[in-house]
Coordinates of C-alpha atoms in Angstrom, one line a residue:
Chain A
M185 CA 34.0 -42.3 107.7
T186 CA 36.0 -41.1 104.6
E187 CA 34.9 -37.7 103.2
P188 CA 33.5 -38.1 99.7
L189 CA 35.8 -37.0 96.8
L190 CA 32.8 -36.3 94.6
E191 CA 29.3 -35.7 95.7
V192 CA 26.3 -35.1 93.6
R193 CA 23.1 -33.6 95.1
A194 CA 19.7 -33.4 93.4
L195 CA 21.4 -33.1 90.0
C196 CA 19.2 -32.1 87.1
K197 CA 20.1 -31.4 83.6
S198 CA 17.7 -30.4 80.9
Y199 CA 18.1 -29.3 77.3
D200 CA 16.0 -27.6 74.7
E201 CA 14.4 -25.2 77.2
G202 CA 13.4 -28.0 79.6
R203 CA 11.8 -30.2 76.9
I204 CA 14.5 -32.9 77.3
E205 CA 15.4 -33.9 80.8
A206 CA 18.6 -35.8 80.7
L207 CA 19.0 -36.1 84.5
R208 CA 16.2 -35.9 87.0
G209 CA 17.5 -35.5 90.5
V210 CA 20.6 -37.7 90.8
D211 CA 22.3 -38.1 94.2
L212 CA 25.6 -39.8 94.3
S213 CA 28.7 -40.0 96.4
V214 CA 32.1 -41.2 95.3
A215 CA 34.9 -41.9 97.8
P216 CA 38.6 -41.3 97.0
G217 CA 40.1 -44.3 95.1
D218 CA 36.6 -45.7 94.2
F219 CA 36.1 -47.5 90.9
L220 CA 32.6 -46.8 89.8
A221 CA 30.9 -48.0 86.6
I222 CA 27.8 -46.2 85.3
S223 CA 25.7 -48.1 82.8
G224 CA 22.3 -47.8 81.3
P225 CA 20.6 -47.7 78.0
S226 CA 21.1 -45.0 75.3
G227 CA 19.6 -41.7 76.4
S228 CA 19.6 -42.7 80.1
G229 CA 21.8 -39.8 81.0
K230 CA 25.0 -41.6 81.8
S231 CA 27.2 -39.5 79.6
T232 CA 25.5 -36.3 80.8
L233 CA 26.3 -37.4 84.4
L234 CA 29.9 -38.0 83.5
Q235 CA 30.1 -34.6 81.8
L236 CA 28.7 -32.8 84.9
L237 CA 31.1 -34.8 87.1
G238 CA 34.0 -33.7 84.9
G239 CA 33.0 -30.0 84.8
L240 CA 32.4 -30.1 81.1
D241 CA 28.9 -28.7 81.6
A242 CA 26.9 -27.0 84.3
P243 CA 23.8 -28.5 85.9
T244 CA 20.4 -27.0 85.4
S245 CA 19.8 -27.4 89.1
G246 CA 21.5 -29.3 91.9
E247 CA 25.3 -29.3 92.5
V248 CA 28.4 -31.3 92.1
R249 CA 31.0 -31.1 94.9
F250 CA 34.6 -32.0 94.6
Q251 CA 36.4 -32.3 97.9
N252 CA 33.4 -30.5 99.5
S253 CA 33.7 -27.5 97.1
V254 CA 30.9 -26.8 94.6
L255 CA 32.0 -27.0 91.0
G256 CA 31.6 -23.8 89.1
T257 CA 31.2 -21.8 92.3
S258 CA 34.0 -22.5 94.7
I259 CA 36.1 -24.2 92.1
N260 CA 36.7 -22.7 88.6
L261 CA 35.7 -25.4 86.1
D262 CA 38.8 -24.8 83.8
T263 CA 41.1 -25.3 86.8
Y264 CA 39.2 -28.3 87.9
R265 CA 39.4 -29.9 84.5
S266 CA 43.0 -29.1 84.0
L267 CA 44.3 -30.3 87.4
S268 CA 41.9 -32.6 89.0
V269 CA 40.3 -34.6 86.2
G270 CA 41.6 -36.7 83.3
F271 CA 39.2 -37.5 80.5
I272 CA 39.2 -40.6 78.2
F273 CA 36.7 -40.5 75.4
Q274 CA 35.3 -43.3 73.2
A275 CA 36.4 -41.5 70.0
F276 CA 39.9 -40.8 71.6
Y277 CA 39.8 -37.1 70.5
L278 CA 43.5 -36.9 69.8
L279 CA 44.6 -33.8 67.9
P280 CA 45.4 -34.9 64.3
T281 CA 48.1 -32.3 63.7
L282 CA 50.2 -33.4 66.7
C283 CA 52.2 -36.7 67.1
A284 CA 51.6 -38.9 70.1
I285 CA 54.1 -37.3 72.4
E286 CA 52.8 -33.8 71.5
N287 CA 49.2 -34.9 72.2
V288 CA 50.3 -36.0 75.7
Q289 CA 51.9 -32.6 76.3
V290 CA 48.7 -30.6 75.4
P291 CA 47.2 -30.6 78.9
M292 CA 50.5 -29.7 80.4
L293 CA 50.8 -26.8 77.9
G294 CA 47.5 -25.5 79.4
V295 CA 49.0 -25.2 82.9
N296 CA 52.4 -23.6 82.0
R297 CA 54.5 -26.5 83.0
D298 CA 58.1 -26.0 81.7
S299 CA 59.0 -27.6 78.4
H300 CA 61.7 -29.9 79.7
S301 CA 59.5 -31.5 82.3
R302 CA 56.6 -31.7 79.8
V303 CA 58.6 -33.8 77.4
Q304 CA 60.0 -36.0 80.2
R305 CA 56.6 -36.6 81.7
A306 CA 55.0 -37.3 78.3
E307 CA 57.8 -39.8 77.4
A308 CA 57.5 -41.6 80.7
L309 CA 53.7 -41.9 80.4
L310 CA 53.9 -43.2 76.8
R311 CA 56.5 -45.8 77.9
E312 CA 54.2 -46.8 80.7
M313 CA 51.5 -47.3 78.1
G314 CA 53.9 -49.5 76.0
L315 CA 54.2 -46.8 73.3
G316 CA 57.9 -45.9 73.8
H317 CA 58.5 -46.8 70.1
R318 CA 55.4 -44.9 68.8
M319 CA 56.0 -41.5 70.3
N320 CA 56.5 -39.6 67.1
Q321 CA 53.6 -41.2 65.2
Y322 CA 50.6 -39.2 64.3
P323 CA 47.1 -40.4 65.3
N324 CA 46.3 -41.6 61.8
E325 CA 49.4 -43.8 61.9
L326 CA 48.3 -45.5 65.1
S327 CA 45.9 -48.4 65.6
A328 CA 42.7 -47.8 67.6
G329 CA 44.2 -49.5 70.7
E330 CA 47.3 -47.4 70.5
R331 CA 45.3 -44.2 70.1
Q332 CA 43.3 -45.0 73.2
R333 CA 46.6 -45.6 75.1
V334 CA 47.9 -42.2 73.9
A335 CA 44.6 -40.7 75.2
I336 CA 45.0 -42.4 78.6
A337 CA 48.6 -41.1 78.8
R338 CA 47.2 -37.6 78.0
A339 CA 44.5 -38.0 80.7
L340 CA 47.2 -38.8 83.2
A341 CA 49.5 -35.9 82.1
N342 CA 48.6 -33.5 84.9
N343 CA 48.4 -36.3 87.5
P344 CA 44.6 -35.9 88.2
T345 CA 42.7 -37.2 91.2
V346 CA 39.8 -38.6 89.1
L347 CA 39.9 -40.4 85.8
L348 CA 36.6 -40.2 83.8
A349 CA 36.2 -42.6 80.9
D350 CA 33.2 -42.3 78.6
E351 CA 32.9 -45.7 76.8
P352 CA 36.6 -46.1 76.6
T353 CA 36.4 -49.4 74.8
G354 CA 33.5 -48.5 72.6
N355 CA 35.7 -48.3 69.5
L356 CA 37.9 -51.2 70.2
D357 CA 37.9 -54.9 69.5
S358 CA 37.7 -57.4 72.3
V359 CA 41.4 -57.9 72.7
N360 CA 42.2 -54.2 72.8
S361 CA 39.1 -53.7 75.1
A362 CA 40.4 -56.1 77.6
H363 CA 43.9 -54.6 77.4
I364 CA 42.6 -51.1 78.0
M365 CA 40.5 -52.1 80.9
E366 CA 43.5 -53.9 82.5
M367 CA 45.5 -50.7 82.1
L368 CA 42.9 -48.5 83.6
I369 CA 42.4 -50.8 86.6
D370 CA 46.2 -51.0 87.0
I371 CA 46.6 -47.3 86.9
R372 CA 43.9 -46.8 89.5
Q373 CA 45.5 -49.3 91.8
K374 CA 49.0 -48.0 91.4
R375 CA 48.1 -44.3 91.6
G376 CA 45.2 -44.6 94.0
M377 CA 43.1 -42.6 91.6
T378 CA 39.3 -42.6 91.5
L379 CA 38.0 -44.2 88.3
I380 CA 34.6 -43.6 86.9
I381 CA 33.6 -45.4 83.7
V382 CA 30.5 -45.0 81.6
T383 CA 29.8 -48.2 79.7
H384 CA 27.0 -50.1 78.1
E385 CA 29.0 -53.4 78.3
N386 CA 27.8 -55.5 81.3
E387 CA 31.1 -57.3 81.5
I388 CA 33.0 -54.1 82.2
A389 CA 30.2 -52.7 84.4
N390 CA 30.3 -55.8 86.5
S391 CA 34.0 -55.8 86.8
A392 CA 33.8 -52.6 88.9
P393 CA 33.5 -52.9 92.6
R394 CA 30.7 -50.4 92.5
H395 CA 28.1 -50.2 89.7
I396 CA 25.1 -47.9 89.2
R397 CA 22.5 -48.1 86.5
L398 CA 20.7 -45.1 85.1
R399 CA 17.4 -45.1 83.4
D400 CA 15.5 -42.1 82.2
G401 CA 17.8 -39.7 84.1
R402 CA 17.5 -41.4 87.5
I403 CA 19.6 -44.0 89.3
E404 CA 17.8 -47.3 89.0
S405 CA 20.1 -49.4 91.2
Chain B
M108 CA 64.4 -37.4 69.5
A109 CA 61.2 -36.6 71.3
A110 CA 59.2 -33.7 70.0
Q111 CA 58.7 -30.7 72.3
L112 CA 55.3 -29.0 72.0
S113 CA 55.3 -25.3 72.2
F114 CA 52.5 -22.8 71.8
A115 CA 54.1 -21.4 68.6
W116 CA 54.7 -24.8 67.2
F117 CA 51.1 -25.8 67.9
S118 CA 49.9 -22.7 66.0
W119 CA 52.1 -23.4 63.1
R120 CA 50.9 -27.0 62.9
N121 CA 47.3 -25.8 62.7
L122 CA 48.2 -23.5 59.8
W123 CA 50.4 -26.1 58.1
R124 CA 47.4 -28.5 58.1
R125 CA 45.7 -26.3 55.5
R126 CA 48.7 -25.4 53.5
L127 CA 47.0 -24.1 50.4
R128 CA 44.6 -21.9 52.3
T129 CA 47.4 -20.6 54.5
L130 CA 49.5 -19.8 51.5
L131 CA 46.6 -18.0 49.7
T132 CA 45.9 -16.0 52.9
I133 CA 49.5 -15.1 53.2
C134 CA 49.4 -14.0 49.5
G135 CA 46.4 -11.9 50.2
I136 CA 47.9 -10.0 53.1
G137 CA 51.2 -10.0 51.3
M138 CA 49.6 -8.1 48.4
A139 CA 48.1 -5.6 50.8
I140 CA 51.3 -5.0 52.6
G141 CA 53.1 -5.0 49.3
A142 CA 50.8 -2.2 48.2
F143 CA 51.5 -0.4 51.4
V144 CA 55.3 -0.8 51.1
A145 CA 55.3 0.3 47.5
L146 CA 52.9 3.2 47.7
V147 CA 53.8 4.6 51.1
G148 CA 57.5 3.9 50.3
F149 CA 57.1 5.7 47.0
S150 CA 55.5 8.7 48.7
R151 CA 58.1 8.8 51.4
S152 CA 60.9 8.5 48.9
F153 CA 59.3 11.4 47.1
E154 CA 59.3 13.5 50.3
R155 CA 62.9 12.5 51.0
E156 CA 64.0 13.6 47.6
W157 CA 62.4 17.0 48.2
L158 CA 64.2 17.4 51.4
R159 CA 67.5 16.4 49.8
M160 CA 66.9 18.9 47.1
Y161 CA 66.4 21.7 49.6
E162 CA 69.4 20.6 51.6
S163 CA 71.7 20.4 48.6
S164 CA 70.7 23.9 47.4
G165 CA 71.1 25.4 50.8
T166 CA 67.5 26.6 51.2
D167 CA 66.7 27.4 54.8
I168 CA 63.1 28.7 54.4
A169 CA 60.4 28.5 51.7
V170 CA 57.9 31.3 51.6
V171 CA 54.6 30.1 50.3
Q172 CA 50.9 31.0 50.4
K173 CA 49.0 30.4 53.6
T174 CA 45.9 29.2 51.8
F175 CA 45.5 25.8 50.2
L176 CA 43.6 26.7 47.0
N177 CA 45.6 29.8 46.0
T178 CA 49.1 28.5 45.7
S179 CA 50.8 31.4 43.9
V180 CA 52.8 34.2 45.5
D181 CA 53.2 37.7 44.1
E182 CA 56.7 38.0 42.6
S183 CA 57.0 41.5 44.1
A184 CA 57.3 40.0 47.6
G185 CA 60.9 39.3 46.7
A186 CA 62.0 42.8 47.3
T187 CA 60.4 42.9 50.8
L188 CA 62.2 39.6 51.7
L189 CA 65.6 40.9 50.6
A190 CA 65.1 44.0 52.8
L191 CA 64.8 41.8 55.9
P192 CA 68.0 41.7 58.1
T193 CA 68.0 37.9 58.4
V194 CA 67.6 37.2 54.7
A195 CA 70.7 36.8 52.5
Q196 CA 69.1 35.6 49.3
A197 CA 65.5 35.1 48.1
A198 CA 65.1 33.0 44.9
P199 CA 61.7 33.1 43.2
M200 CA 60.7 29.7 41.7
I201 CA 57.9 27.9 40.1
V202 CA 57.4 24.2 40.1
N203 CA 55.0 22.4 37.8
M204 CA 54.4 18.9 36.5
M205 CA 54.6 18.7 32.7
D206 CA 54.2 16.1 30.0
L207 CA 57.3 16.1 27.9
T208 CA 56.3 13.1 25.8
P209 CA 53.2 11.0 25.9
E210 CA 55.1 8.5 28.1
I211 CA 57.3 10.8 30.1
N212 CA 56.3 13.6 32.5
A213 CA 58.6 15.4 34.7
L214 CA 58.9 18.2 37.3
A215 CA 59.5 21.5 35.6
Y216 CA 61.3 24.2 37.6
G217 CA 61.4 27.9 36.7
W218 CA 64.4 29.6 38.2
K219 CA 66.3 32.8 37.5
A220 CA 69.6 32.2 35.8
D221 CA 71.4 33.8 38.8
S222 CA 69.4 31.8 41.4
F223 CA 71.5 30.3 44.2
E224 CA 69.6 27.1 43.6
L225 CA 71.5 26.5 40.4
D226 CA 74.9 26.6 42.3
S227 CA 74.3 23.2 43.8
L228 CA 73.9 21.5 40.4
T229 CA 76.9 20.1 38.6
L230 CA 76.9 20.8 34.9
K231 CA 77.9 17.7 33.0
S232 CA 77.8 19.4 29.6
G233 CA 76.8 22.7 28.1
R234 CA 76.0 25.7 30.2
R235 CA 73.3 27.4 32.2
F236 CA 70.2 28.7 30.4
Q237 CA 69.9 32.5 30.0
D238 CA 66.9 34.4 31.3
G239 CA 64.2 35.2 28.7
R240 CA 65.4 32.6 26.2
Q241 CA 63.7 29.4 25.1
E242 CA 66.3 27.3 26.8
V243 CA 66.2 24.5 29.3
M244 CA 68.6 22.5 31.4
L245 CA 67.9 18.8 31.8
G246 CA 68.7 16.5 34.7
D247 CA 71.0 13.7 33.6
L248 CA 68.3 11.1 34.3
L249 CA 65.7 12.9 32.3
A250 CA 68.2 13.6 29.4
A251 CA 68.9 9.9 29.3
N252 CA 65.3 8.9 29.3
L253 CA 64.5 11.5 26.6
D254 CA 67.7 10.6 24.7
K255 CA 68.6 14.3 24.5
K256 CA 72.0 16.0 24.5
V257 CA 73.1 19.6 24.5
G258 CA 72.0 21.5 21.4
D259 CA 69.0 19.3 20.8
T260 CA 65.5 20.8 20.8
L261 CA 62.6 19.8 23.1
E262 CA 58.9 20.4 22.6
I263 CA 57.1 21.5 25.8
Q264 CA 53.5 22.4 25.6
G265 CA 53.8 23.4 22.0
S266 CA 56.9 25.6 22.5
S267 CA 60.3 24.6 21.2
F268 CA 63.3 24.7 23.6
T269 CA 67.0 24.3 23.1
V270 CA 68.8 22.0 25.6
A271 CA 71.4 24.4 26.9
G272 CA 72.9 22.1 29.5
I273 CA 72.7 18.8 31.2
Y274 CA 73.3 18.7 34.9
H275 CA 73.6 16.2 37.8
G276 CA 71.6 17.1 40.9
G277 CA 71.9 15.8 44.5
S278 CA 68.3 14.7 44.5
A279 CA 66.4 12.3 42.1
L280 CA 63.8 15.1 41.8
E281 CA 66.4 17.3 40.2
A282 CA 68.1 14.5 38.2
G283 CA 64.7 13.8 36.6
A284 CA 63.6 17.4 36.1
V285 CA 63.7 20.1 33.5
I286 CA 64.8 23.6 34.6
M287 CA 64.0 26.7 32.5
P288 CA 64.0 30.5 33.0
L289 CA 61.4 31.6 35.5
G290 CA 59.8 34.1 33.1
V291 CA 59.4 31.4 30.4
L292 CA 57.7 29.0 32.8
Q293 CA 55.5 31.8 34.1
Q294 CA 54.3 32.4 30.6
L295 CA 53.9 28.7 29.9
S296 CA 51.9 28.2 33.1
S297 CA 49.9 31.5 32.6
L298 CA 51.4 32.7 35.9
Q299 CA 52.9 36.1 34.9
G300 CA 54.1 38.0 37.9
K301 CA 53.4 35.0 40.2
V302 CA 55.7 32.3 41.7
T303 CA 55.1 29.1 43.6
A304 CA 57.5 30.1 46.4
F305 CA 60.5 32.0 47.3
H306 CA 63.4 29.9 48.5
V307 CA 65.3 31.9 51.2
R308 CA 68.9 31.5 52.3
L309 CA 69.5 33.1 55.6
R310 CA 72.5 35.2 56.7
P311 CA 75.1 33.3 58.8
L312 CA 74.0 32.3 62.3
P313 CA 74.8 35.1 64.7
T314 CA 77.1 34.1 67.5
G315 CA 75.3 33.0 70.7
E316 CA 72.0 32.2 69.0
S317 CA 70.9 28.6 68.5
P318 CA 70.1 27.5 64.9
E319 CA 66.5 26.6 65.9
H320 CA 66.0 30.0 67.5
Y321 CA 67.5 31.8 64.6
L322 CA 65.2 29.9 62.1
A323 CA 62.1 30.6 64.2
R324 CA 63.1 34.3 64.5
A325 CA 63.6 34.6 60.7
Q326 CA 60.3 32.8 60.1
A327 CA 58.5 35.3 62.4
Q328 CA 60.2 38.2 60.7
I329 CA 59.1 37.1 57.2
E330 CA 55.5 36.4 58.2
A331 CA 55.3 39.8 59.9
A332 CA 56.6 41.5 56.8
L333 CA 54.4 39.6 54.4
P334 CA 51.0 39.0 56.0
G335 CA 49.2 36.2 54.1
L336 CA 52.3 34.3 53.4
R337 CA 53.9 31.5 55.4
A338 CA 57.6 30.9 56.1
V339 CA 58.3 27.3 56.5
S340 CA 61.5 25.5 57.2
A341 CA 63.0 23.4 54.4
A342 CA 62.1 20.1 56.3
Q343 CA 58.5 21.3 56.7
R344 CA 58.2 22.3 53.1
A345 CA 59.5 18.9 52.0
S346 CA 56.7 17.2 53.9
N347 CA 54.0 19.8 53.5
N348 CA 54.2 20.7 49.8
Q349 CA 51.0 19.8 47.9
L350 CA 52.6 17.2 45.7
V351 CA 54.0 15.3 48.7
V352 CA 50.7 15.7 50.7
L353 CA 48.8 14.4 47.7
A354 CA 51.2 11.5 47.2
H355 CA 50.9 10.6 50.9
A356 CA 47.1 10.8 50.8
V357 CA 46.9 8.6 47.7
A358 CA 49.4 6.1 49.1
W359 CA 47.6 5.8 52.4
G360 CA 44.2 5.7 50.9
T361 CA 45.0 3.0 48.4
S362 CA 47.0 0.9 50.8
S363 CA 44.2 1.2 53.4
I364 CA 41.7 -0.3 50.9
A365 CA 44.2 -3.1 50.1
M366 CA 44.7 -3.7 53.9
L367 CA 41.0 -3.9 54.4
I368 CA 40.8 -6.6 51.7
G369 CA 43.8 -8.4 53.3
I370 CA 42.1 -8.3 56.7
L371 CA 38.9 -9.7 55.3
G372 CA 41.0 -12.6 53.9
I373 CA 42.6 -13.4 57.2
A374 CA 39.2 -13.0 59.0
N375 CA 37.7 -15.5 56.5
T376 CA 40.5 -18.0 57.0
M377 CA 40.4 -17.8 60.7
A378 CA 36.6 -18.0 60.8
M379 CA 36.8 -21.2 58.6
S380 CA 39.6 -22.6 60.7
V381 CA 37.7 -22.1 64.0
L382 CA 34.5 -23.6 62.5
E383 CA 36.4 -26.7 61.2
R384 CA 38.2 -27.1 64.5
T385 CA 35.2 -26.6 66.8
R386 CA 35.6 -30.1 68.2
E387 CA 39.4 -29.7 68.7
I388 CA 38.7 -26.5 70.6
G389 CA 36.2 -28.5 72.7
I390 CA 39.0 -31.1 73.4
L391 CA 41.4 -28.3 74.5
R392 CA 38.7 -26.9 76.8
A393 CA 37.9 -30.4 78.1
L394 CA 41.6 -30.8 78.9
G395 CA 41.4 -27.6 81.0
W396 CA 42.6 -25.0 78.6
K397 CA 41.2 -21.7 79.8
R398 CA 39.3 -19.4 77.4
W399 CA 42.1 -16.9 77.1
R400 CA 44.5 -19.6 76.2
V401 CA 42.3 -20.8 73.3
L402 CA 41.9 -17.2 72.3
L403 CA 45.7 -16.8 72.4
L404 CA 46.2 -19.9 70.3
I405 CA 43.9 -18.6 67.6
Q406 CA 45.2 -15.1 67.7
M407 CA 48.8 -16.5 67.4
E408 CA 47.8 -18.2 64.2
A409 CA 46.3 -15.0 62.9
A410 CA 49.5 -13.1 64.0
V411 CA 51.7 -15.7 62.2
L412 CA 49.6 -15.2 59.1
G413 CA 50.0 -11.5 59.4
F414 CA 53.7 -11.7 60.0
A415 CA 54.3 -14.1 57.1
G416 CA 52.1 -11.9 54.9
G417 CA 54.1 -8.9 56.1
L418 CA 57.4 -10.5 55.0
A419 CA 55.9 -11.5 51.7
G420 CA 54.6 -7.9 51.3
I421 CA 58.0 -6.4 51.9
V422 CA 59.4 -8.5 49.1
I423 CA 56.5 -7.6 46.8
G424 CA 56.7 -3.9 47.7
W425 CA 60.5 -3.8 47.3
G426 CA 60.1 -5.5 43.9
S427 CA 57.4 -3.1 42.8
L428 CA 59.5 0.0 43.8
R429 CA 62.5 -1.5 42.1
A430 CA 60.4 -1.9 38.9
L431 CA 59.2 1.7 39.3
A432 CA 62.7 2.8 39.6
L433 CA 63.5 1.3 36.2
I434 CA 60.5 2.9 34.4
P435 CA 61.3 6.2 32.9
Q436 CA 58.1 7.9 34.1
T437 CA 58.8 7.2 37.7
A438 CA 62.5 6.6 37.8
S439 CA 63.2 10.1 39.1
I440 CA 61.1 9.6 42.3
A441 CA 61.1 5.9 43.1
S442 CA 63.9 4.6 45.2
P443 CA 63.8 1.0 46.4
T444 CA 65.6 1.7 49.7
F445 CA 63.8 1.5 53.0
S446 CA 64.7 2.5 56.5
P447 CA 64.6 -0.3 59.1
F448 CA 61.9 1.7 60.8
F449 CA 59.7 1.6 57.7
L450 CA 60.1 -2.2 57.4
A451 CA 59.3 -2.6 61.1
E452 CA 56.2 -0.4 60.6
A453 CA 55.1 -2.6 57.7
L454 CA 55.5 -5.7 59.7
C455 CA 53.7 -4.2 62.7
I456 CA 50.8 -3.2 60.5
A457 CA 50.7 -6.7 59.1
V458 CA 50.7 -8.4 62.5
L459 CA 48.1 -5.9 63.9
A460 CA 46.0 -6.6 60.8
G461 CA 46.2 -10.3 61.5
L462 CA 45.3 -9.8 65.1
A463 CA 42.3 -7.5 64.2
A464 CA 41.1 -10.1 61.6
G465 CA 41.5 -12.9 64.1
A466 CA 39.8 -11.2 67.0
I467 CA 36.2 -12.2 66.3
P468 CA 36.9 -15.8 65.3
A469 CA 39.2 -16.2 68.3
W470 CA 36.5 -14.7 70.6
R471 CA 33.9 -17.0 69.2
G472 CA 36.2 -20.0 69.5
A473 CA 37.1 -19.2 73.1
R474 CA 33.6 -18.9 74.3
L475 CA 32.5 -22.3 72.9
L476 CA 31.2 -24.5 75.7
P477 CA 33.4 -27.7 75.9
V478 CA 30.5 -30.1 75.8
E479 CA 28.8 -28.4 72.9
A480 CA 32.1 -28.1 71.0
L481 CA 32.8 -31.8 71.6
R482 CA 29.4 -32.7 70.1
H483 CA 30.2 -30.7 66.9
D484 CA 30.7 -32.8 63.8

């Protein structure tokens, strides 16, 4: 049996001194190369689960294991986020002062990659995203779909093992949504990456080979 | 051509985004560094001119009071000095600051007509003054500022003096000074029988003895012969005399206040910048940037502000000193020339001020939790 890439055990997360319980004892196992969709209504804890899987936050109790090492204990969260995880956000979160190719270089600047290879890698990724002609445009000069493609290129910059996408099509029209989803599925297949998507769109959730639903901080199905 | 992202470029882009605020902050620190460059440069130039004056006159040692408050020395000490085997000449002198016109004040020296100090001056017109007479010699710079020539009269503290000669001195302090007979200045300053210092010229260096050792031996000899007085080398006297010490104190005090204001300006800019960019810091942290790297980015921005402010300050300070050098009241002291070391010192202070001002905002930015920072509006 394949060893899980990510494993979640009795994961709880509460806010406001325990008054708000976002996650109430979630157990989950994700194998290498899995494509997992997490859905659920607003406030069900799906984004919180993604944040904990991505090492953006620490659980109140329970643990997240990556390749059998506990996040935040055996693995430094900064190192984990920079080398093992690529994030894609609904609001893109591109840095407005930097052009597309510079935005893609930001994660690589965080790991001291040499400047020449940074530029080469960023160029190659933007070309792969169909943005070879938009490299020097600033985020405000790009369409929403183009911005999300830059964000995907940025997420892939350090060649992560896991891609985590939080409502990646939430700010896009249907044409761009379909295009972005195609790209993500293609990337996963070509690179053998693990893809975890949080979505409230049933169509996207159902397109994933594996789909879990959260409700009130627990896995419903 | 594809853009290459570097740490410095990233910092610069962040500053460039808020151009007006960046410019105003640079102006703020520039004014502070400008004050430092102008004031400290002015006081150092003052010290330098003193040293030049001692060097040009051939003074090896100045004999002064040990105490700070009582600055006058009994004139009779001159005979004791001349009896010492190392002392060739001992010239009594008084130095004072006097108002010559409502706008112009100048250093006034009281020397004896046969003082060796006068030998280093080049007479441009007229002659030396004579002891006991109401005569003065004017430095060429002061004469030009006062529009006086040989034979003219000059009112000093209610007494009328004839301009006996106009000289050129090796130092701006001499060029902008008035020299009169020692006895006359003693009377004018109510210091009869007292002098500010004795300027001592030593006998030639004995063979086999180092200059440093000879100087130290002569100093010890003088201090042993005249308890209560201090024998200081010319270089020490240039930096330790009360006018220079006061000038340094005022310069450092004033520029420290200006620096504090400049630092507060940068701190405010950096704090605003970190607050406005909370989400961006969250993005960087989400992308795996370590805390120290975020801290470094913010500190680099603060250092760039400090550096740019430092450059602006050097220009402002140089301009101010140049302006002072053109004003008659200060022309004799101000010199708009800086050593590379002084400019490097000003730049270092500016960058350190930037780093100090950026430290708290950078620390606050670096310790933001990624998930909280991303939620920030």
